[in-house]
PDB file of C-alpha atoms in Angstrom:
ATOM      1  CA  MET A 229      90.604 -27.454 283.177  1.00 91.00           C
ATOM      2  CA  GLN A 230      88.972 -27.280 279.740  1.00 92.00           C
ATOM      3  CA  THR A 231      92.056 -28.786 278.090  1.00 95.00           C
ATOM      4  CA  GLU A 232      92.012 -31.752 280.478  1.00 94.00           C
ATOM      5  CA  PHE A 233      88.261 -32.210 279.981  1.00 92.00           C
ATOM      6  CA  LEU A 234      88.615 -32.187 276.182  1.00 95.00           C
ATOM      7  CA  ASP A 235      91.555 -34.592 276.467  1.00 95.00           C
ATOM      8  CA  LEU A 236      89.348 -36.934 278.509  1.00 93.00           C
ATOM      9  CA  ILE A 237      86.586 -36.840 275.877  1.00 93.00           C
ATOM     10  CA  GLY A 238      89.078 -37.616 273.112  1.00 95.00           C
ATOM     11  CA  LEU A 239      90.681 -40.395 275.130  1.00 95.00           C
ATOM     12  CA  VAL A 240      87.338 -42.079 275.843  1.00 93.00           C
ATOM     13  CA  GLU A 241      86.494 -41.950 272.142  1.00 93.00           C
ATOM     14  CA  ARG A 242      89.886 -43.407 271.149  1.00 96.00           C
ATOM     15  CA  LEU A 243      89.669 -46.120 273.815  1.00 94.00           C
ATOM     16  CA  HIS A 244      86.261 -47.189 272.514  1.00 92.00           C
ATOM     17  CA  ARG A 245      87.566 -47.312 268.935  1.00 94.00           C
ATOM     18  CA  GLN A 246      90.640 -49.282 270.019  1.00 96.00           C
ATOM     19  CA  CYS A 247      88.457 -51.739 271.937  1.00 95.00           C
ATOM     20  CA  LEU A 248      86.347 -52.267 268.807  1.00 94.00           C
ATOM     21  CA  GLU A 249      89.496 -52.712 266.682  1.00 96.00           C
ATOM     22  CA  MET A 250      90.840 -55.292 269.144  1.00 96.00           C
ATOM     23  CA  ILE A 251      87.529 -57.193 268.966  1.00 96.00           C
ATOM     24  CA  LYS A 252      87.583 -56.968 265.157  1.00 96.00           C
ATOM     25  CA  ALA A 253      91.101 -58.408 265.031  1.00 97.00           C
ATOM     26  CA  ASP A 254      90.065 -61.261 267.318  1.00 96.00           C
ATOM     27  CA  LEU A 255      86.985 -62.038 265.194  1.00 97.00           C
ATOM     28  CA  GLU A 256      89.121 -62.065 262.049  1.00 96.00           C
ATOM     29  CA  SER A 257      91.694 -64.354 263.660  1.00 96.00           C
ATOM     30  CA  GLN A 258      88.846 -66.773 264.446  1.00 93.00           C
ATOM     31  CA  GLY A 259      87.615 -66.606 260.838  1.00 95.00           C
ATOM     32  CA  THR A 260      84.376 -64.839 261.780  1.00 95.00           C
ATOM     33  CA  ARG A 261      83.380 -62.677 258.826  1.00 94.00           C
ATOM     34  CA  ASP A 262      79.592 -62.402 259.231  1.00 97.00           C
ATOM     35  CA  LEU A 263      79.682 -60.453 262.496  1.00 97.00           C
ATOM     36  CA  SER A 264      80.908 -56.908 263.110  1.00 95.00           C
ATOM     37  CA  ASN A 265      82.880 -55.832 266.142  1.00 95.00           C
ATOM     38  CA  VAL A 266      79.906 -53.747 267.336  1.00 93.00           C
ATOM     39  CA  GLN A 267      77.632 -56.775 267.019  1.00 95.00           C
ATOM     40  CA  ALA A 268      80.119 -58.883 268.990  1.00 96.00           C
ATOM     41  CA  LEU A 269      80.143 -56.249 271.735  1.00 93.00           C
ATOM     42  CA  ILE A 270      76.322 -56.286 271.805  1.00 93.00           C
ATOM     43  CA  LEU A 271      76.447 -60.097 272.169  1.00 94.00           C
ATOM     44  CA  PHE A 272      78.961 -59.718 274.986  1.00 94.00           C
ATOM     45  CA  ASN A 273      76.701 -57.234 276.781  1.00 90.00           C
ATOM     46  CA  ILE A 274      73.665 -59.503 276.416  1.00 92.00           C
ATOM     47  CA  GLY A 275      75.596 -62.575 277.505  1.00 94.00           C
ATOM     48  CA  GLU A 276      73.312 -65.385 278.592  1.00 95.00           C
ATOM     49  CA  GLU A 277      70.374 -63.102 279.358  1.00 94.00           C
ATOM     50  CA  GLU A 278      67.154 -62.490 277.483  1.00 93.00           C
ATOM     51  CA  LEU A 279      66.482 -58.785 277.035  1.00 91.00           C
ATOM     52  CA  SER A 280      63.859 -56.608 275.421  1.00 88.00           C
ATOM     53  CA  MET A 281      65.035 -54.244 272.730  1.00 83.00           C
ATOM     54  CA  GLY A 282      64.347 -51.343 275.128  1.00 82.00           C
ATOM     55  CA  GLU A 283      66.389 -52.941 277.910  1.00 86.00           C
ATOM     56  CA  LEU A 284      69.233 -53.560 275.498  1.00 83.00           C
ATOM     57  CA  THR A 285      69.185 -49.957 274.332  1.00 80.00           C
ATOM     58  CA  ASN A 286      69.072 -48.619 277.895  1.00 79.00           C
ATOM     59  CA  ARG A 287      71.647 -51.009 279.309  1.00 77.00           C
ATOM     60  CA  GLY A 288      74.120 -50.866 276.460  1.00 70.00           C
ATOM     61  CA  TYR A 289      73.763 -47.175 275.714  1.00 64.00           C
ATOM     62  CA  TYR A 290      73.403 -47.967 272.020  1.00 71.00           C
ATOM     63  CA  LEU A 291      71.398 -45.845 269.634  1.00 68.00           C
ATOM     64  CA  GLY A 292      68.013 -47.468 269.066  1.00 65.00           C
ATOM     65  CA  SER A 293      68.221 -47.621 265.269  1.00 67.00           C
ATOM     66  CA  ASN A 294      71.704 -49.135 265.408  1.00 86.00           C
ATOM     67  CA  VAL A 295      70.514 -51.783 267.856  1.00 86.00           C
ATOM     68  CA  SER A 296      67.573 -52.692 265.629  1.00 86.00           C
ATOM     69  CA  TYR A 297      69.764 -53.016 262.543  1.00 91.00           C
ATOM     70  CA  ASN A 298      72.460 -54.998 264.343  1.00 93.00           C
ATOM     71  CA  ILE A 299      69.956 -57.328 266.010  1.00 93.00           C
ATOM     72  CA  LYS A 300      68.297 -57.957 262.637  1.00 93.00           C
ATOM     73  CA  LYS A 301      71.667 -58.865 261.077  1.00 96.00           C
ATOM     74  CA  MET A 302      72.586 -61.129 263.997  1.00 97.00           C
ATOM     75  CA  ILE A 303      69.244 -62.931 263.736  1.00 97.00           C
ATOM     76  CA  GLU A 304      69.780 -63.385 259.977  1.00 97.00           C
ATOM     77  CA  ASN A 305      73.262 -64.805 260.620  1.00 98.00           C
ATOM     78  CA  GLY A 306      72.145 -67.143 263.416  1.00 98.00           C
ATOM     79  CA  TYR A 307      73.727 -65.376 266.383  1.00 98.00           C
ATOM     80  CA  MET A 308      70.440 -64.395 268.054  1.00 97.00           C
ATOM     81  CA  THR A 309      66.801 -65.347 268.264  1.00 97.00           C
ATOM     82  CA  GLN A 310      63.878 -63.010 268.764  1.00 94.00           C
ATOM     83  CA  HIS A 311      60.339 -63.499 270.043  1.00 92.00           C
ATOM     84  CA  ARG A 312      57.404 -61.279 270.911  1.00 87.00           C
ATOM     85  CA  SER A 313      56.528 -60.565 274.504  1.00 80.00           C
ATOM     86  CA  PRO A 314      53.451 -62.534 275.548  1.00 81.00           C
ATOM     87  CA  HIS A 315      52.320 -59.528 277.614  1.00 81.00           C
ATOM     88  CA  ASP A 316      52.967 -56.707 275.156  1.00 80.00           C
ATOM     89  CA  ARG A 317      52.802 -57.687 271.486  1.00 76.00           C
ATOM     90  CA  ARG A 318      54.755 -54.532 270.573  1.00 79.00           C
ATOM     91  CA  SER A 319      57.823 -55.682 272.520  1.00 84.00           C
ATOM     92  CA  PHE A 320      60.417 -58.134 271.293  1.00 88.00           C
ATOM     93  CA  TYR A 321      62.889 -60.112 273.351  1.00 91.00           C
ATOM     94  CA  VAL A 322      66.260 -61.280 272.088  1.00 94.00           C
ATOM     95  CA  ARG A 323      68.644 -63.944 273.268  1.00 96.00           C
ATOM     96  CA  ALA A 324      71.932 -65.335 271.964  1.00 97.00           C
ATOM     97  CA  THR A 325      71.896 -68.675 270.186  1.00 98.00           C
ATOM     98  CA  ASP A 326      74.631 -71.259 270.772  1.00 98.00           C
ATOM     99  CA  LYS A 327      76.564 -69.556 267.955  1.00 98.00           C
ATOM    100  CA  GLY A 328      76.129 -66.195 269.718  1.00 98.00           C
ATOM    101  CA  LEU A 329      77.092 -67.660 273.084  1.00 98.00           C
ATOM    102  CA  ALA A 330      80.320 -68.921 271.533  1.00 97.00           C
ATOM    103  CA  VAL A 331      81.155 -65.332 270.530  1.00 97.00           C
ATOM    104  CA  TYR A 332      80.218 -64.140 274.040  1.00 97.00           C
ATOM    105  CA  ALA A 333      82.568 -66.743 275.522  1.00 97.00           C
ATOM    106  CA  ARG A 334      85.385 -65.758 273.142  1.00 97.00           C
ATOM    107  CA  ILE A 335      85.103 -62.036 273.929  1.00 97.00           C
ATOM    108  CA  SER A 336      84.879 -62.852 277.645  1.00 97.00           C
ATOM    109  CA  THR A 337      88.071 -64.920 277.335  1.00 97.00           C
ATOM    110  CA  LEU A 338      89.752 -62.072 275.456  1.00 96.00           C
ATOM    111  CA  PHE A 339      88.883 -59.638 278.247  1.00 96.00           C
ATOM    112  CA  ASP A 340      90.065 -62.183 280.844  1.00 95.00           C
ATOM    113  CA  GLU A 341      93.398 -62.421 279.016  1.00 94.00           C
ATOM    114  CA  HIS A 342      93.733 -58.642 279.033  1.00 92.00           C
ATOM    115  CA  THR A 343      92.881 -58.500 282.730  1.00 91.00           C
ATOM    116  CA  ALA A 344      95.627 -61.043 283.430  1.00 90.00           C
ATOM    117  CA  GLN A 345      98.102 -59.001 281.393  1.00 90.00           C
ATOM    118  CA  LEU A 346      97.176 -55.836 283.296  1.00 88.00           C
ATOM    119  CA  GLU A 347      97.684 -57.658 286.583  1.00 85.00           C
ATOM    120  CA  GLN A 348     101.276 -58.338 285.558  1.00 87.00           C
ATOM    121  CA  GLY A 349     102.180 -54.781 286.433  1.00 78.00           C
ATOM    122  CA  GLN A 350     100.955 -52.409 283.736  1.00 75.00           C
ATOM    123  CA  LEU A 351      97.998 -51.187 285.777  1.00 83.00           C
ATOM    124  CA  ASP A 352      96.778 -52.188 289.197  1.00 86.00           C
ATOM    125  CA  GLU A 353      93.259 -52.518 290.558  1.00 88.00           C
ATOM    126  CA  ALA A 354      93.493 -49.202 292.423  1.00 90.00           C
ATOM    127  CA  GLY A 355      94.389 -47.409 289.187  1.00 89.00           C
ATOM    128  CA  LEU A 356      91.423 -48.955 287.388  1.00 91.00           C
ATOM    129  CA  ASP A 357      89.138 -48.085 290.309  1.00 94.00           C
ATOM    130  CA  ALA A 358      90.283 -44.456 290.191  1.00 94.00           C
ATOM    131  CA  ALA A 359      89.760 -44.260 286.417  1.00 93.00           C
ATOM    132  CA  ASN A 360      86.307 -45.828 286.731  1.00 95.00           C
ATOM    133  CA  GLU A 361      85.323 -43.426 289.493  1.00 96.00           C
ATOM    134  CA  THR A 362      86.398 -40.424 287.439  1.00 94.00           C
ATOM    135  CA  LEU A 363      84.497 -41.669 284.382  1.00 94.00           C
ATOM    136  CA  ARG A 364      81.395 -42.318 286.509  1.00 95.00           C
ATOM    137  CA  LEU A 365      81.563 -38.745 287.792  1.00 95.00           C
ATOM    138  CA  VAL A 366      81.765 -37.416 284.225  1.00 93.00           C
ATOM    139  CA  GLN A 367      78.855 -39.689 283.225  1.00 90.00           C
ATOM    140  CA  SER A 368      76.813 -38.404 286.164  1.00 92.00           C
ATOM    141  CA  PHE A 369      77.659 -34.810 285.238  1.00 92.00           C
ATOM    142  CA  TRP A 370      76.601 -35.351 281.616  1.00 89.00           C
ATOM    143  CA  SER A 371      73.397 -37.105 282.684  1.00 87.00           C
ATOM    144  CA  ALA A 372      72.473 -34.155 284.879  1.00 91.00           C
ATOM    145  CA  ALA A 373      73.530 -31.627 282.233  1.00 89.00           C
ATOM    146  CA  SER A 374      71.357 -33.289 279.588  1.00 81.00           C
ATOM    147  CA  ILE A 375      68.120 -32.787 281.548  1.00 82.00           C
ATOM    148  CA  PRO A 376      66.264 -30.016 279.655  1.00 74.00           C
ATOM    149  CA  SER A 377      65.051 -28.125 282.742  1.00 60.00           C
ATOM    150  CA  ARG A 378      68.590 -27.794 284.061  1.00 52.00           C
ATOM    151  CA  ALA A 379      69.909 -26.726 280.676  1.00 50.00           C
ATOM    152  CA  LEU A 380      67.252 -23.992 280.482  1.00 54.00           C
ATOM    153  CA  ALA A 381      67.943 -22.857 284.051  1.00 56.00           C
ATOM    154  CA  SER A 382      71.619 -22.369 283.324  1.00 56.00           C
ATOM    155  CA  ALA A 383      70.999 -20.494 280.047  1.00 53.00           C
TER     156      ALA A 383
END
């Protein structure tokens, strides 16, 4: 069981890296040089919404410092705008600009193309559902295992 579990961890890591490489290749083919693949994925996850930095961190599962740096760079390069919350001056909200929405649309199209290719027989919906369910179970396990009181109880 440990071998399969370690294989799963490695596979998830490789899949994430391959996804980022695919996004990078697409950005380069479009001539986009002022945006990283991670930043493009953040734009995709924000989409047309307006989110606080905290919401973005929680929803995207990004490290806070990485989000702050990447948001700053995207604001500098015109992909996002930022404004303070009128209710809490410590909070900032971000939203994609038209330039950022164009990247969102491109990445969405790329994922649509890949979905269409998968539907041509490489992997069916039931297979994806099963993979997603397994990954959700692992995520739930890790969430529960990371709670300090449970970690101390099992020690």
